[in-house]
Amino acid sequence: MDETELLAALQAMLRIRLFEDRVRREFGKGDMPGFVHTYVGAEAVAVGVCAHLTDADLITSTHRGHGHCLAKGVPIAPIIAELYGRETGLCKGRGGSMHVADFSKGMLGANAIVGGGISLAVGGALAAQTLGDGRVAVSFFGDGASNEGIFHESLNLAAIWRLPAIFVCENNGWAESTPSSYAISVERIADRADAYGIPGVTVDAADVEAVWAAAGEAIARARRGDGPTLLEARIHRLGGHYVGDPEAYRSREERRLARAHDPIDAARQRLADSGVDVASNITDVENEVVAELDAAFAAAREAPWPDPEEVERDVLAG
Ligand SMILES: Cc1ncc(C[n+]2csc(CCOP(=O)(O)OP(=O)(O)O)c2C)c(N)n1
């Protein structure tokens, strides 16, 4: 990753951080329906992976999907309108935070079902292989999801069919309040790849360059027709499970230590060490994002609600 690429990654991570910090503050006002889970601290994963993807490539996401949307190029305003359940939202207000999706950007959807996106990515990868169009499908999911049956079935199918799939496990050490050290049978989730005969790689997700390099290799491998990879990105969880989580199950000390592994601080430091004037390169971007957010929140609060007569239109149950 050269300095220009790292600077672009820092700007993309800041876009997500500013978005999520603002969502957290606005959620506190009480007029945003439902639950909100933010992507704070995980920014390097979506950004480091999606830097290698085009709009045609597919991703599937989790209940923590705003960062994946933004990294895949989904604009801010329709995501915010979706959080408020308005007709102008990405899914016309039918989905909310946990179902943001934009097929025009290859973002097949956040998913309230833990592990639910993993098999969808296998379907996307099978479609890409069948059509021979060179696309890849990436599934983002948490450490908790790696204990679900769907994870194992999906890796097996992707392996036997050598699908162009990349399984990105965002291991933040916790599934809600359950530590991975209790719930997961292996120390390295990437080792689970051995059971399916595919490569398994672990990277520190505080380092966007490490994620970018490992993702680049896995995606190139998939595009070559050499099959799937399991990529475990280790995140230091900077926030609670959901906005408002009092985190009574987690020590103050652990939370303090996590803050020393902020991927945004690390990228800033690495650029400063190479002599880049970071502040002058990010101020304009920060101002632009804040202005976009101001406009998006104002518009969303004024936007029309879906017509109750049509509330079941476009809504499917599987
Ligand atoms: C199938 C299913 N089981 C349980 C839940 C409740 N639930 C929501 S988020 C979550 C924790 C998921 O942990 P992980 O996959 O590690 O993701 P993280 O929240 O840490 O990013 C659970 C158990 C659910 N939504 N779906």
PDB file of N, CA, C and O and ligand atoms in Angstrom, residues 63-64 112-114 142-145 148 172 174-176 241, ligand 1:
ATOM      1  N   HIS A  63     -25.471  -7.612  11.237  1.00  0.00           N
ATOM      2  CA  HIS A  63     -26.328  -6.637  11.917  1.00  0.00           C
ATOM      3  C   HIS A  63     -25.578  -5.313  12.120  1.00  0.00           C
ATOM      4  O   HIS A  63     -26.147  -4.357  12.613  1.00  0.00           O
ATOM      5  N   ARG A  64     -24.292  -5.293  11.743  1.00  0.00           N
ATOM      6  CA  ARG A  64     -23.415  -4.121  11.963  1.00  0.00           C
ATOM      7  C   ARG A  64     -23.023  -3.581  10.584  1.00  0.00           C
ATOM      8  O   ARG A  64     -21.844  -3.451  10.278  1.00  0.00           O
ATOM      9  N   ALA A 112     -30.118  -9.384  10.107  1.00  0.00           N
ATOM     10  CA  ALA A 112     -30.335  -9.491  11.553  1.00  0.00           C
ATOM     11  C   ALA A 112     -30.109 -10.908  12.057  1.00  0.00           C
ATOM     12  O   ALA A 112     -29.996 -11.133  13.260  1.00  0.00           O
ATOM     13  N   ILE A 113     -30.035 -11.862  11.125  1.00  0.00           N
ATOM     14  CA  ILE A 113     -29.805 -13.256  11.519  1.00  0.00           C
ATOM     15  C   ILE A 113     -28.297 -13.485  11.544  1.00  0.00           C
ATOM     16  O   ILE A 113     -27.631 -13.406  10.509  1.00  0.00           O
ATOM     17  N   VAL A 114     -27.762 -13.762  12.727  1.00  0.00           N
ATOM     18  CA  VAL A 114     -26.312 -13.971  12.830  1.00  0.00           C
ATOM     19  C   VAL A 114     -25.907 -15.130  11.918  1.00  0.00           C
ATOM     20  O   VAL A 114     -26.482 -16.220  11.999  1.00  0.00           O
ATOM     21  N   GLY A 142     -19.266 -12.113  12.109  1.00  0.00           N
ATOM     22  CA  GLY A 142     -18.533 -12.014  13.370  1.00  0.00           C
ATOM     23  C   GLY A 142     -17.992 -13.345  13.861  1.00  0.00           C
ATOM     24  O   GLY A 142     -18.258 -14.401  13.280  1.00  0.00           O
ATOM     25  N   ASP A 143     -17.240 -13.277  14.964  1.00  0.00           N
ATOM     26  CA  ASP A 143     -16.709 -14.497  15.583  1.00  0.00           C
ATOM     27  C   ASP A 143     -17.859 -15.388  16.056  1.00  0.00           C
ATOM     28  O   ASP A 143     -17.796 -16.618  15.932  1.00  0.00           O
ATOM     29  N   GLY A 144     -18.924 -14.758  16.574  1.00  0.00           N
ATOM     30  CA  GLY A 144     -20.070 -15.549  17.028  1.00  0.00           C
ATOM     31  C   GLY A 144     -20.663 -16.353  15.875  1.00  0.00           C
ATOM     32  O   GLY A 144     -21.014 -17.530  16.029  1.00  0.00           O
ATOM     33  N   ALA A 145     -20.740 -15.727  14.697  1.00  0.00           N
ATOM     34  CA  ALA A 145     -21.317 -16.404  13.525  1.00  0.00           C
ATOM     35  C   ALA A 145     -20.473 -17.600  13.098  1.00  0.00           C
ATOM     36  O   ALA A 145     -20.995 -18.538  12.486  1.00  0.00           O
ATOM     37  N   GLU A 148     -21.853 -20.926  14.000  1.00  0.00           N
ATOM     38  CA  GLU A 148     -23.143 -21.342  13.437  1.00  0.00           C
ATOM     39  C   GLU A 148     -22.922 -22.422  12.377  1.00  0.00           C
ATOM     40  O   GLU A 148     -21.929 -22.394  11.637  1.00  0.00           O
ATOM     41  N   ASN A 172     -14.085  -9.655  16.996  1.00  0.00           N
ATOM     42  CA  ASN A 172     -13.878  -8.583  17.986  1.00  0.00           C
ATOM     43  C   ASN A 172     -13.837  -9.148  19.405  1.00  0.00           C
ATOM     44  O   ASN A 172     -13.922  -8.410  20.380  1.00  0.00           O
ATOM     45  N   TRP A 174     -15.917 -10.833  21.087  1.00  0.00           N
ATOM     46  CA  TRP A 174     -17.177 -10.946  21.813  1.00  0.00           C
ATOM     47  C   TRP A 174     -18.328 -11.260  20.865  1.00  0.00           C
ATOM     48  O   TRP A 174     -18.362 -10.741  19.747  1.00  0.00           O
ATOM     49  N   ALA A 175     -19.270 -12.082  21.315  1.00  0.00           N
ATOM     50  CA  ALA A 175     -20.568 -12.228  20.661  1.00  0.00           C
ATOM     51  C   ALA A 175     -21.572 -11.693  21.685  1.00  0.00           C
ATOM     52  O   ALA A 175     -21.863 -12.376  22.683  1.00  0.00           O
ATOM     53  N   GLU A 176     -22.016 -10.481  21.502  1.00  0.00           N
ATOM     54  CA  GLU A 176     -22.758  -9.746  22.528  1.00  0.00           C
ATOM     55  C   GLU A 176     -21.927  -9.714  23.797  1.00  0.00           C
ATOM     56  O   GLU A 176     -20.899  -9.052  23.849  1.00  0.00           O
ATOM     57  N   HIS A 241     -21.865  -3.600  22.355  1.00  0.00           N
ATOM     58  CA  HIS A 241     -22.462  -4.448  21.324  1.00  0.00           C
ATOM     59  C   HIS A 241     -23.475  -3.637  20.493  1.00  0.00           C
ATOM     60  O   HIS A 241     -23.523  -3.759  19.283  1.00  0.00           O
TER      61      HIS A 241
HETATM   62  C1  LIG B   1     -29.282 -16.767  14.552  1.00  0.00           C
HETATM   63  C2  LIG B   1     -29.203 -15.701  15.609  1.00  0.00           C
HETATM   64  N1  LIG B   1     -28.871 -16.048  16.863  1.00  0.00           N
HETATM   65  C3  LIG B   1     -28.775 -15.091  17.832  1.00  0.00           C
HETATM   66  C4  LIG B   1     -29.042 -13.773  17.542  1.00  0.00           C
HETATM   67  C5  LIG B   1     -28.913 -12.677  18.627  1.00  0.00           C
HETATM   68  N2  LIG B   1     -27.639 -11.942  18.408  1.00  0.00           N
HETATM   69  C6  LIG B   1     -27.618 -10.759  17.765  1.00  0.00           C
HETATM   70  S1  LIG B   1     -26.062 -10.163  17.576  1.00  0.00           S
HETATM   71  C7  LIG B   1     -25.411 -11.489  18.390  1.00  0.00           C
HETATM   72  C8  LIG B   1     -23.932 -11.609  18.622  1.00  0.00           C
HETATM   73  C9  LIG B   1     -23.193 -11.851  17.349  1.00  0.00           C
HETATM   74  O1  LIG B   1     -21.824 -11.895  17.619  1.00  0.00           O
HETATM   75  P1  LIG B   1     -20.783 -11.833  16.467  1.00  0.00           P
HETATM   76  O2  LIG B   1     -21.200 -12.711  15.336  1.00  0.00           O
HETATM   77  O3  LIG B   1     -19.450 -12.103  17.064  1.00  0.00           O
HETATM   78  O4  LIG B   1     -20.881 -10.329  15.939  1.00  0.00           O
HETATM   79  P2  LIG B   1     -20.553  -8.955  16.717  1.00  0.00           P
HETATM   80  O5  LIG B   1     -21.866  -8.441  17.246  1.00  0.00           O
HETATM   81  O6  LIG B   1     -19.557  -9.224  17.770  1.00  0.00           O
HETATM   82  O7  LIG B   1     -20.036  -8.049  15.639  1.00  0.00           O
HETATM   83  C10 LIG B   1     -26.403 -12.376  18.786  1.00  0.00           C
HETATM   84  C11 LIG B   1     -26.163 -13.633  19.518  1.00  0.00           C
HETATM   85  C12 LIG B   1     -29.408 -13.458  16.211  1.00  0.00           C
HETATM   86  N3  LIG B   1     -29.667 -12.201  15.837  1.00  0.00           N
HETATM   87  N4  LIG B   1     -29.448 -14.431  15.254  1.00  0.00           N
END
